[in-house]
């Protein structure tokens, strides 16, 4: 399959696979899958209710007016799961386009019942929606919190984390080449990842050009962009050495089971991509997110994923320092996961969605 087809299939970010895979496993009803541009006639003919796996759609970077028009024409009940707001930090309010505001208003309007039908990534998103006049949403977190179907996940993560005094094998959840403020952090993580006795991997999720380096598609990347990626990763290498480094270390995944199987090989996954880190915990291994904005911080706070703000991630970064930075309480993690699963089950039932049986097992612990 060509790159453009793959890139379109993952919604222009491989991290989207995590929550789409999760929601698909949570819904016990008969399901069909449609692209976001599906026509109103197709939806009316094929569906009784629309479940939308959401991301950080609330922000100045989107204009969802066209989708709002299609959903309005379809006139079916809607359930939105995992909706997030994006701003520089949680102390500021989001800005949204008229089209995205209309889309968010329509989601709430077309509820399947009188119960809340929008499950947000956390209290920040819920508060931002309220400021936009959209009330009664459920601040729950990301549904990828429940990819692993077993209870007591925190205990398993903790046991694996303490198998060695220091993490040896490291997987880096690679950031965006334009994120200059995290570049020094990225360089240090890459240096640790490249330990000759315990070589790791550099997993890329977005944007397209960053993903292309994992496939060796260098000729399709504009020179200026390629130079920026080079500077963001291994600037001390020559261009040919950089390309060889990409082939040896850069990886991208196009299904969740393969991604998680890879992460199981590593003691620690660290980086600025929330879902790239969260999948490690679902694979029973430790993760640490370098939070760069309100979106990543909110997700971590609501799903128990350890995080450190980028501004607090000061040099030098060593394996010993990372061990100290990670504040993980397995008992608290399992308690939060149980509570969130109970909240999620109620949300699904109230919106005429049959929850998967394993969700109740997570509640019961």
mmCIF file of C-alpha atoms in Angstrom:
data_model
loop_
_atom_site.group_PDB
_atom_site.id
_atom_site.type_symbol
_atom_site.label_atom_id
_atom_site.label_comp_id
_atom_site.label_asym_id
_atom_site.label_seq_id
_atom_site.Cartn_x
_atom_site.Cartn_y
_atom_site.Cartn_z
ATOM 1 C CA UNK A 1 0.000 0.000 0.000
ATOM 2 C CA UNK A 2 1.286 3.473 -0.875
ATOM 3 C CA UNK A 3 2.133 6.010 1.784
ATOM 4 C CA UNK A 4 -0.734 8.389 1.009
ATOM 5 C CA UNK A 5 -3.288 5.592 1.410
ATOM 6 C CA UNK A 6 -1.739 4.557 4.714
ATOM 7 C CA UNK A 7 -1.553 8.148 5.933
ATOM 8 C CA UNK A 8 -5.173 8.828 5.036
ATOM 9 C CA UNK A 9 -6.217 5.544 6.627
ATOM 10 C CA UNK A 10 -4.811 6.542 10.026
ATOM 11 C CA UNK A 11 -6.355 10.013 9.908
ATOM 12 C CA UNK A 12 -2.990 11.737 9.378
ATOM 13 C CA UNK A 13 -1.713 10.605 12.781
ATOM 14 C CA UNK A 14 -0.846 7.027 13.696
ATOM 15 C CA UNK A 15 -1.796 7.820 17.291
ATOM 16 C CA UNK A 16 -5.447 7.897 16.194
ATOM 17 C CA UNK A 17 -5.253 4.133 15.884
ATOM 18 C CA UNK A 18 -5.170 3.815 19.675
ATOM 19 C CA UNK A 19 -8.547 5.309 20.519
ATOM 20 C CA UNK A 20 -10.319 4.023 17.394
ATOM 21 C CA UNK A 21 -9.112 0.498 18.170
ATOM 22 C CA UNK A 22 -10.195 0.956 21.782
ATOM 23 C CA UNK A 23 -13.713 2.168 21.010
ATOM 24 C CA UNK A 24 -14.235 -0.603 18.453
ATOM 25 C CA UNK A 25 -13.474 -3.145 21.197
ATOM 26 C CA UNK A 26 -15.776 -1.432 23.710
ATOM 27 C CA UNK A 27 -18.960 -1.369 21.631
ATOM 28 C CA UNK A 28 -20.963 -4.580 21.883
ATOM 29 C CA UNK A 29 -23.512 -3.577 19.244
ATOM 30 C CA UNK A 30 -23.214 -4.638 15.626
ATOM 31 C CA UNK A 31 -20.966 -2.026 14.068
ATOM 32 C CA UNK A 32 -20.013 -0.681 10.657
ATOM 33 C CA UNK A 33 -17.182 1.732 9.960
ATOM 34 C CA UNK A 34 -17.455 4.859 7.834
ATOM 35 C CA UNK A 35 -15.029 7.659 6.954
ATOM 36 C CA UNK A 36 -15.639 11.150 8.299
ATOM 37 C CA UNK A 37 -16.741 12.275 4.836
ATOM 38 C CA UNK A 38 -19.501 9.622 4.586
ATOM 39 C CA UNK A 39 -22.624 11.022 2.943
ATOM 40 C CA UNK A 40 -25.830 11.645 4.933
ATOM 41 C CA UNK A 41 -27.688 9.159 2.710
ATOM 42 C CA UNK A 42 -25.146 6.425 3.480
ATOM 43 C CA UNK A 43 -25.393 7.046 7.199
ATOM 44 C CA UNK A 44 -29.203 7.087 7.197
ATOM 45 C CA UNK A 45 -29.308 3.872 5.172
ATOM 46 C CA UNK A 46 -26.683 1.947 7.120
ATOM 47 C CA UNK A 47 -26.849 3.168 10.745
ATOM 48 C CA UNK A 48 -29.214 3.736 13.647
ATOM 49 C CA UNK A 49 -26.769 5.674 15.778
ATOM 50 C CA UNK A 50 -23.429 7.357 15.029
ATOM 51 C CA UNK A 51 -20.476 6.798 17.366
ATOM 52 C CA UNK A 52 -17.655 9.268 16.702
ATOM 53 C CA UNK A 53 -14.143 8.473 18.022
ATOM 54 C CA UNK A 54 -12.915 11.996 18.748
ATOM 55 C CA UNK A 55 -9.521 13.617 19.190
ATOM 56 C CA UNK A 56 -8.433 17.190 19.940
ATOM 57 C CA UNK A 57 -10.924 18.712 17.508
ATOM 58 C CA UNK A 58 -11.632 21.749 19.708
ATOM 59 C CA UNK A 59 -9.108 24.415 18.763
ATOM 60 C CA UNK A 60 -8.197 26.989 16.123
ATOM 61 C CA UNK A 61 -6.636 24.290 13.915
ATOM 62 C CA UNK A 62 -9.996 22.822 12.779
ATOM 63 C CA UNK A 63 -13.052 23.879 10.811
ATOM 64 C CA UNK A 64 -15.647 21.126 10.976
ATOM 65 C CA UNK A 65 -18.513 23.048 9.401
ATOM 66 C CA UNK A 66 -18.833 20.634 6.456
ATOM 67 C CA UNK A 67 -19.051 17.655 8.775
ATOM 68 C CA UNK A 68 -21.660 19.472 10.860
ATOM 69 C CA UNK A 69 -23.751 19.915 7.717
ATOM 70 C CA UNK A 70 -23.524 16.211 6.829
ATOM 71 C CA UNK A 71 -24.407 15.092 10.366
ATOM 72 C CA UNK A 72 -27.353 17.487 10.470
ATOM 73 C CA UNK A 73 -28.648 16.055 7.185
ATOM 74 C CA UNK A 74 -28.244 12.493 8.436
ATOM 75 C CA UNK A 75 -30.312 13.433 11.521
ATOM 76 C CA UNK A 76 -29.267 10.397 13.578
ATOM 77 C CA UNK A 77 -28.442 10.141 17.298
ATOM 78 C CA UNK A 78 -24.759 10.845 17.982
ATOM 79 C CA UNK A 79 -22.372 9.632 20.673
ATOM 80 C CA UNK A 80 -18.992 11.399 20.780
ATOM 81 C CA UNK A 81 -16.188 9.660 22.696
ATOM 82 C CA UNK A 82 -12.838 11.192 23.684
ATOM 83 C CA UNK A 83 -13.349 14.800 22.597
ATOM 84 C CA UNK A 84 -10.464 17.079 23.561
ATOM 85 C CA UNK A 85 -9.613 20.785 23.566
ATOM 86 C CA UNK A 86 -6.211 22.066 22.484
ATOM 87 C CA UNK A 87 -4.460 25.182 23.773
ATOM 88 C CA UNK A 88 -0.927 26.052 24.855
ATOM 89 C CA UNK A 89 -1.827 25.215 28.462
ATOM 90 C CA UNK A 90 -4.838 24.654 30.700
ATOM 91 C CA UNK A 91 -4.736 28.210 32.048
ATOM 92 C CA UNK A 92 -6.022 29.706 28.783
ATOM 93 C CA UNK A 93 -9.291 29.355 26.894
ATOM 94 C CA UNK A 94 -9.500 27.736 23.480
ATOM 95 C CA UNK A 95 -10.389 29.499 20.251
ATOM 96 C CA UNK A 96 -12.618 27.697 17.751
ATOM 97 C CA UNK A 97 -13.862 28.425 14.264
ATOM 98 C CA UNK A 98 -17.545 29.010 13.571
ATOM 99 C CA UNK A 99 -17.722 25.661 11.778
ATOM 100 C CA UNK A 100 -16.203 23.708 14.672
ATOM 101 C CA UNK A 101 -18.480 25.465 17.169
ATOM 102 C CA UNK A 102 -21.500 24.517 15.071
ATOM 103 C CA UNK A 103 -20.213 20.916 14.905
ATOM 104 C CA UNK A 104 -19.806 20.717 18.696
ATOM 105 C CA UNK A 105 -23.269 22.202 19.241
ATOM 106 C CA UNK A 106 -24.744 19.644 16.865
ATOM 107 C CA UNK A 107 -23.092 16.755 18.712
ATOM 108 C CA UNK A 108 -24.839 17.725 21.926
ATOM 109 C CA UNK A 109 -28.129 18.504 20.206
ATOM 110 C CA UNK A 110 -28.394 15.063 18.586
ATOM 111 C CA UNK A 111 -28.121 13.024 21.768
ATOM 112 C CA UNK A 112 -29.638 9.548 21.827
ATOM 113 C CA UNK A 113 -31.387 10.316 25.126
ATOM 114 C CA UNK A 114 -31.624 13.018 27.763
ATOM 115 C CA UNK A 115 -28.285 11.817 29.190
ATOM 116 C CA UNK A 116 -24.944 13.422 28.263
ATOM 117 C CA UNK A 117 -23.680 12.102 24.930
ATOM 118 C CA UNK A 118 -20.195 13.672 24.815
ATOM 119 C CA UNK A 119 -17.401 11.895 26.717
ATOM 120 C CA UNK A 120 -14.499 14.338 26.972
ATOM 121 C CA UNK A 121 -10.820 13.857 27.654
ATOM 122 C CA UNK A 122 -11.106 15.643 31.001
ATOM 123 C CA UNK A 123 -12.358 18.543 33.087
ATOM 124 C CA UNK A 124 -10.502 21.148 31.017
ATOM 125 C CA UNK A 125 -12.363 20.151 27.849
ATOM 126 C CA UNK A 126 -15.679 19.949 29.697
ATOM 127 C CA UNK A 127 -15.129 23.435 31.145
ATOM 128 C CA UNK A 128 -14.203 24.826 27.727
ATOM 129 C CA UNK A 129 -17.361 23.347 26.222
ATOM 130 C CA UNK A 130 -19.416 24.950 28.980
ATOM 131 C CA UNK A 131 -17.872 28.315 28.126
ATOM 132 C CA UNK A 132 -19.009 27.724 24.544
ATOM 133 C CA UNK A 133 -22.539 27.100 25.798
ATOM 134 C CA UNK A 134 -22.373 23.308 25.521
ATOM 135 C CA UNK A 135 -23.270 21.846 28.900
ATOM 136 C CA UNK A 136 -23.695 18.384 30.410
ATOM 137 C CA UNK A 137 -20.702 16.454 29.113
ATOM 138 C CA UNK A 138 -18.822 13.675 30.895
ATOM 139 C CA UNK A 139 -15.118 14.315 31.711
ATOM 140 C CA UNK A 140 -13.790 10.780 31.480
ATOM 141 C CA UNK A 141 -10.420 10.623 29.726
ATOM 142 C CA UNK A 142 -9.288 8.700 26.665
ATOM 143 C CA UNK A 143 -10.944 5.352 25.816
ATOM 144 C CA UNK A 144 -7.474 3.954 25.061
ATOM 145 C CA UNK A 145 -7.233 3.620 28.874
ATOM 146 C CA UNK A 146 -9.151 0.361 28.387
ATOM 147 C CA UNK A 147 -7.315 -1.335 25.520
ATOM 148 C CA UNK A 148 -5.781 -3.886 27.875
ATOM 149 C CA UNK A 149 -8.767 -5.998 28.899
ATOM 150 C CA UNK A 150 -7.364 -7.269 32.187
ATOM 151 C CA UNK A 151 -7.902 -5.787 35.667
ATOM 152 C CA UNK A 152 -5.003 -4.806 37.942
ATOM 153 C CA UNK A 153 -2.974 -3.468 35.047
ATOM 154 C CA UNK A 154 -1.094 -1.115 37.381
ATOM 155 C CA UNK A 155 0.335 -4.034 39.342
ATOM 156 C CA UNK A 156 1.694 -5.610 36.148
ATOM 157 C CA UNK A 157 3.251 -2.345 34.985
ATOM 158 C CA UNK A 158 4.883 -1.871 38.395
ATOM 159 C CA UNK A 159 6.272 -5.409 38.474
ATOM 160 C CA UNK A 160 7.849 -5.026 35.038
ATOM 161 C CA UNK A 161 9.198 -1.561 35.867
ATOM 162 C CA UNK A 162 11.019 -2.885 38.914
ATOM 163 C CA UNK A 163 12.510 -5.906 37.173
ATOM 164 C CA UNK A 164 15.712 -3.872 36.585
ATOM 165 C CA UNK A 165 17.233 -1.150 38.796
ATOM 166 C CA UNK A 166 17.400 1.161 35.752
ATOM 167 C CA UNK A 167 15.621 1.046 32.383
ATOM 168 C CA UNK A 168 17.820 -0.479 29.701
ATOM 169 C CA UNK A 169 15.816 -0.681 26.480
ATOM 170 C CA UNK A 170 14.122 2.631 25.621
ATOM 171 C CA UNK A 171 11.521 3.437 22.975
ATOM 172 C CA UNK A 172 11.111 7.134 22.118
ATOM 173 C CA UNK A 173 7.698 8.491 21.079
ATOM 174 C CA UNK A 174 9.118 10.948 18.574
ATOM 175 C CA UNK A 175 7.815 14.504 18.421
ATOM 176 C CA UNK A 176 7.280 17.015 15.624
ATOM 177 C CA UNK A 177 10.308 18.475 13.876
ATOM 178 C CA UNK A 178 8.860 21.978 14.309
ATOM 179 C CA UNK A 179 8.713 21.719 18.112
ATOM 180 C CA UNK A 180 11.822 23.777 18.786
ATOM 181 C CA UNK A 181 11.228 24.086 22.512
ATOM 182 C CA UNK A 182 11.493 20.316 22.977
ATOM 183 C CA UNK A 183 14.415 19.769 20.596
ATOM 184 C CA UNK A 184 17.073 19.600 23.311
ATOM 185 C CA UNK A 185 14.937 17.015 25.117
ATOM 186 C CA UNK A 186 14.518 15.018 21.903
ATOM 187 C CA UNK A 187 18.290 14.952 21.356
ATOM 188 C CA UNK A 188 18.917 13.581 24.832
ATOM 189 C CA UNK A 189 16.209 10.926 24.555
ATOM 190 C CA UNK A 190 17.600 9.795 21.216
ATOM 191 C CA UNK A 191 21.099 9.575 22.686
ATOM 192 C CA UNK A 192 19.888 7.339 25.506
ATOM 193 C CA UNK A 193 17.803 5.261 23.110
ATOM 194 C CA UNK A 194 20.895 4.510 20.976
ATOM 195 C CA UNK A 195 22.754 2.602 23.692
ATOM 196 C CA UNK A 196 25.006 0.112 21.806
ATOM 197 C CA UNK A 197 24.320 -2.688 24.294
ATOM 198 C CA UNK A 198 20.569 -1.999 24.546
ATOM 199 C CA UNK A 199 19.471 -0.385 21.263
ATOM 200 C CA UNK A 200 15.987 1.103 21.220
ATOM 201 C CA UNK A 201 13.621 2.532 18.638
ATOM 202 C CA UNK A 202 12.259 5.934 17.563
ATOM 203 C CA UNK A 203 8.519 5.658 16.882
ATOM 204 C CA UNK A 204 6.998 8.360 14.675
ATOM 205 C CA UNK A 205 3.283 9.234 14.523
ATOM 206 C CA UNK A 206 2.880 12.580 12.773
ATOM 207 C CA UNK A 207 3.145 14.572 10.574
ATOM 208 C CA UNK A 208 3.449 12.903 7.193
ATOM 209 C CA UNK A 209 7.079 13.789 6.517
ATOM 210 C CA UNK A 210 8.160 12.537 9.924
ATOM 211 C CA UNK A 211 6.403 9.240 9.261
ATOM 212 C CA UNK A 212 8.088 8.975 5.858
ATOM 213 C CA UNK A 213 11.541 8.727 7.444
ATOM 214 C CA UNK A 214 10.494 5.406 8.991
ATOM 215 C CA UNK A 215 9.773 4.111 5.474
ATOM 216 C CA UNK A 216 12.894 5.463 3.809
ATOM 217 C CA UNK A 217 10.804 7.779 1.587
ATOM 218 C CA UNK A 218 13.396 10.555 1.669
ATOM 219 C CA UNK A 219 12.998 11.581 -1.964
ATOM 220 C CA UNK A 220 9.365 12.592 -1.372
ATOM 221 C CA UNK A 221 10.238 15.025 1.450
ATOM 222 C CA UNK A 222 11.018 18.655 0.643
ATOM 223 C CA UNK A 223 14.663 19.490 1.288
ATOM 224 C CA UNK A 224 13.853 22.176 3.866
ATOM 225 C CA UNK A 225 11.617 19.804 5.825
ATOM 226 C CA UNK A 226 14.129 16.969 5.654
ATOM 227 C CA UNK A 227 16.824 19.303 6.976
ATOM 228 C CA UNK A 228 14.550 20.239 9.867
ATOM 229 C CA UNK A 229 13.921 16.586 10.755
ATOM 230 C CA UNK A 230 17.662 15.963 10.551
ATOM 231 C CA UNK A 231 18.281 18.864 12.965
ATOM 232 C CA UNK A 232 15.575 17.569 15.315
ATOM 233 C CA UNK A 233 17.046 14.077 15.616
ATOM 234 C CA UNK A 234 20.772 13.559 14.967
ATOM 235 C CA UNK A 235 22.188 16.920 13.817
ATOM 236 C CA UNK A 236 25.790 15.784 14.299
ATOM 237 C CA UNK A 237 25.410 13.163 11.556
ATOM 238 C CA UNK A 238 26.019 13.753 7.858
ATOM 239 C CA UNK A 239 22.945 13.574 5.654
ATOM 240 C CA UNK A 240 23.721 10.010 4.553
ATOM 241 C CA UNK A 241 24.406 8.971 8.144
ATOM 242 C CA UNK A 242 21.070 10.524 9.142
ATOM 243 C CA UNK A 243 19.259 8.489 6.481
ATOM 244 C CA UNK A 244 20.936 5.308 7.690
ATOM 245 C CA UNK A 245 19.950 6.214 11.244
ATOM 246 C CA UNK A 246 16.308 6.538 10.134
ATOM 247 C CA UNK A 247 16.372 3.113 8.519
ATOM 248 C CA UNK A 248 17.938 1.547 11.626
ATOM 249 C CA UNK A 249 15.893 3.232 14.343
ATOM 250 C CA UNK A 250 12.753 4.999 13.038
ATOM 251 C CA UNK A 251 9.554 2.953 13.133
ATOM 252 C CA UNK A 252 5.863 3.515 12.379
ATOM 253 C CA UNK A 253 2.898 1.219 13.012
ATOM 254 C CA UNK A 254 -0.451 0.819 11.304
ATOM 255 C CA UNK A 255 -2.319 -1.419 13.724
ATOM 256 C CA UNK A 256 -2.439 -1.412 17.516
ATOM 257 C CA UNK A 257 -1.551 -5.059 18.281
ATOM 258 C CA UNK A 258 1.715 -4.799 16.322
ATOM 259 C CA UNK A 259 2.536 -1.483 17.964
ATOM 260 C CA UNK A 260 1.948 -2.866 21.452
ATOM 261 C CA UNK A 261 3.891 -6.047 20.715
ATOM 262 C CA UNK A 262 6.852 -3.867 19.804
ATOM 263 C CA UNK A 263 6.559 -1.764 22.975
ATOM 264 C CA UNK A 264 6.553 -4.894 25.142
ATOM 265 C CA UNK A 265 10.228 -5.330 24.246
ATOM 266 C CA UNK A 266 11.202 -2.059 25.963
ATOM 267 C CA UNK A 267 11.578 -1.144 29.616
ATOM 268 C CA UNK A 268 10.442 2.447 29.077
ATOM 269 C CA UNK A 269 8.633 4.467 26.419
ATOM 270 C CA UNK A 270 9.136 8.218 26.691
ATOM 271 C CA UNK A 271 8.307 11.234 24.545
ATOM 272 C CA UNK A 272 5.839 13.975 23.729
ATOM 273 C CA UNK A 273 3.234 11.776 22.019
ATOM 274 C CA UNK A 274 0.550 10.800 24.518
ATOM 275 C CA UNK A 275 -0.858 7.801 22.663
ATOM 276 C CA UNK A 276 2.594 6.501 21.804
ATOM 277 C CA UNK A 277 3.342 6.463 25.538
ATOM 278 C CA UNK A 278 -0.109 5.315 26.691
ATOM 279 C CA UNK A 279 0.101 2.222 24.490
ATOM 280 C CA UNK A 280 3.204 1.166 26.403
ATOM 281 C CA UNK A 281 1.260 1.133 29.667
ATOM 282 C CA UNK A 282 -1.518 -0.844 27.985
ATOM 283 C CA UNK A 283 1.246 -3.288 26.997
ATOM 284 C CA UNK A 284 2.163 -3.544 30.718
ATOM 285 C CA UNK A 285 5.338 -1.467 30.415
ATOM 286 C CA UNK A 286 6.223 1.923 31.905
ATOM 287 C CA UNK A 287 5.816 5.181 30.038
ATOM 288 C CA UNK A 288 6.535 8.864 30.635
ATOM 289 C CA UNK A 289 4.908 11.611 28.584
ATOM 290 C CA UNK A 290 6.705 14.916 28.051
ATOM 291 C CA UNK A 291 3.642 17.205 28.197
ATOM 292 C CA UNK A 292 3.815 20.076 25.730
ATOM 293 C CA UNK A 293 0.278 21.521 25.891
ATOM 294 C CA UNK A 294 -3.150 21.313 27.528
ATOM 295 C CA UNK A 295 -4.112 18.326 25.400
ATOM 296 C CA UNK A 296 -1.343 15.990 26.550
ATOM 297 C CA UNK A 297 -1.447 17.126 30.168
ATOM 298 C CA UNK A 298 -5.204 16.641 30.441
ATOM 299 C CA UNK A 299 -5.015 13.167 28.939
ATOM 300 C CA UNK A 300 -2.284 12.105 31.364
ATOM 301 C CA UNK A 301 -4.100 13.487 34.400
ATOM 302 C CA UNK A 302 -7.264 11.566 33.552
ATOM 303 C CA UNK A 303 -5.684 8.223 32.694
ATOM 304 C CA UNK A 304 -2.868 7.938 35.217
ATOM 305 C CA UNK A 305 -0.104 8.111 32.598
ATOM 306 C CA UNK A 306 3.046 9.530 34.248
ATOM 307 C CA UNK A 307 4.070 12.867 32.778
ATOM 308 C CA UNK A 308 6.453 15.758 33.186
ATOM 309 C CA UNK A 309 5.976 19.193 31.685
ATOM 310 C CA UNK A 310 8.504 19.985 28.981
ATOM 311 C CA UNK A 311 9.639 23.108 30.854
ATOM 312 C CA UNK A 312 10.493 20.949 33.884
ATOM 313 C CA UNK A 313 12.420 18.368 31.865
ATOM 314 C CA UNK A 314 15.865 19.845 32.403
ATOM 315 C CA UNK A 315 19.262 18.510 31.423
ATOM 316 C CA UNK A 316 21.041 16.307 31.939
ATOM 317 C CA UNK A 317 18.621 13.454 31.310
ATOM 318 C CA UNK A 318 19.958 10.074 32.364
ATOM 319 C CA UNK A 319 18.394 6.707 33.055
ATOM 320 C CA UNK A 320 18.811 7.314 36.783
ATOM 321 C CA UNK A 321 17.101 10.686 36.543
ATOM 322 C CA UNK A 322 14.192 9.262 34.542
ATOM 323 C CA UNK A 323 13.736 6.572 37.194
ATOM 324 C CA UNK A 324 13.355 9.314 39.811
ATOM 325 C CA UNK A 325 11.075 11.458 37.648
ATOM 326 C CA UNK A 326 8.485 8.731 37.207
ATOM 327 C CA UNK A 327 5.914 8.919 39.974
ATOM 328 C CA UNK A 328 3.719 5.859 39.528
ATOM 329 C CA UNK A 329 1.417 4.409 42.172
ATOM 330 C CA UNK A 330 0.058 1.056 40.933
ATOM 331 C CA UNK A 331 -2.732 0.952 43.504
ATOM 332 C CA UNK A 332 -3.918 4.458 42.615
ATOM 333 C CA UNK A 333 -3.632 3.666 38.904
ATOM 334 C CA UNK A 334 -5.854 0.590 39.227
ATOM 335 C CA UNK A 335 -8.343 2.478 41.391
ATOM 336 C CA UNK A 336 -8.628 5.303 38.864
ATOM 337 C CA UNK A 337 -8.956 2.825 36.022
ATOM 338 C CA UNK A 338 -11.753 0.987 37.814
ATOM 339 C CA UNK A 339 -13.603 4.224 38.566
ATOM 340 C CA UNK A 340 -13.220 5.485 35.008
ATOM 341 C CA UNK A 341 -14.424 2.165 33.598
ATOM 342 C CA UNK A 342 -17.576 2.362 35.740
ATOM 343 C CA UNK A 343 -18.206 5.913 34.519
ATOM 344 C CA UNK A 344 -17.617 4.835 30.929
ATOM 345 C CA UNK A 345 -20.011 1.877 31.187
ATOM 346 C CA UNK A 346 -22.781 4.137 32.489
ATOM 347 C CA UNK A 347 -22.107 6.609 29.684
ATOM 348 C CA UNK A 348 -22.358 3.896 27.035
ATOM 349 C CA UNK A 349 -25.538 2.368 28.482
ATOM 350 C CA UNK A 350 -27.227 5.758 28.780
ATOM 351 C CA UNK A 351 -26.576 6.249 25.074
ATOM 352 C CA UNK A 352 -27.951 2.862 23.983
ATOM 353 C CA UNK A 353 -24.495 1.347 23.472
ATOM 354 C CA UNK A 354 -23.881 -2.174 24.786
ATOM 355 C CA UNK A 355 -20.579 -2.178 26.732
ATOM 356 C CA UNK A 356 -18.095 -4.995 26.165
ATOM 357 C CA UNK A 357 -18.139 -7.560 28.989
ATOM 358 C CA UNK A 358 -14.476 -7.030 29.926
ATOM 359 C CA UNK A 359 -15.131 -3.424 30.965
ATOM 360 C CA UNK A 360 -17.103 -4.657 33.973
ATOM 361 C CA UNK A 361 -14.212 -6.963 34.887
ATOM 362 C CA UNK A 362 -11.951 -3.904 35.029
ATOM 363 C CA UNK A 363 -14.461 -2.242 37.366
ATOM 364 C CA UNK A 364 -14.533 -5.235 39.689
ATOM 365 C CA UNK A 365 -10.742 -5.509 39.730
#
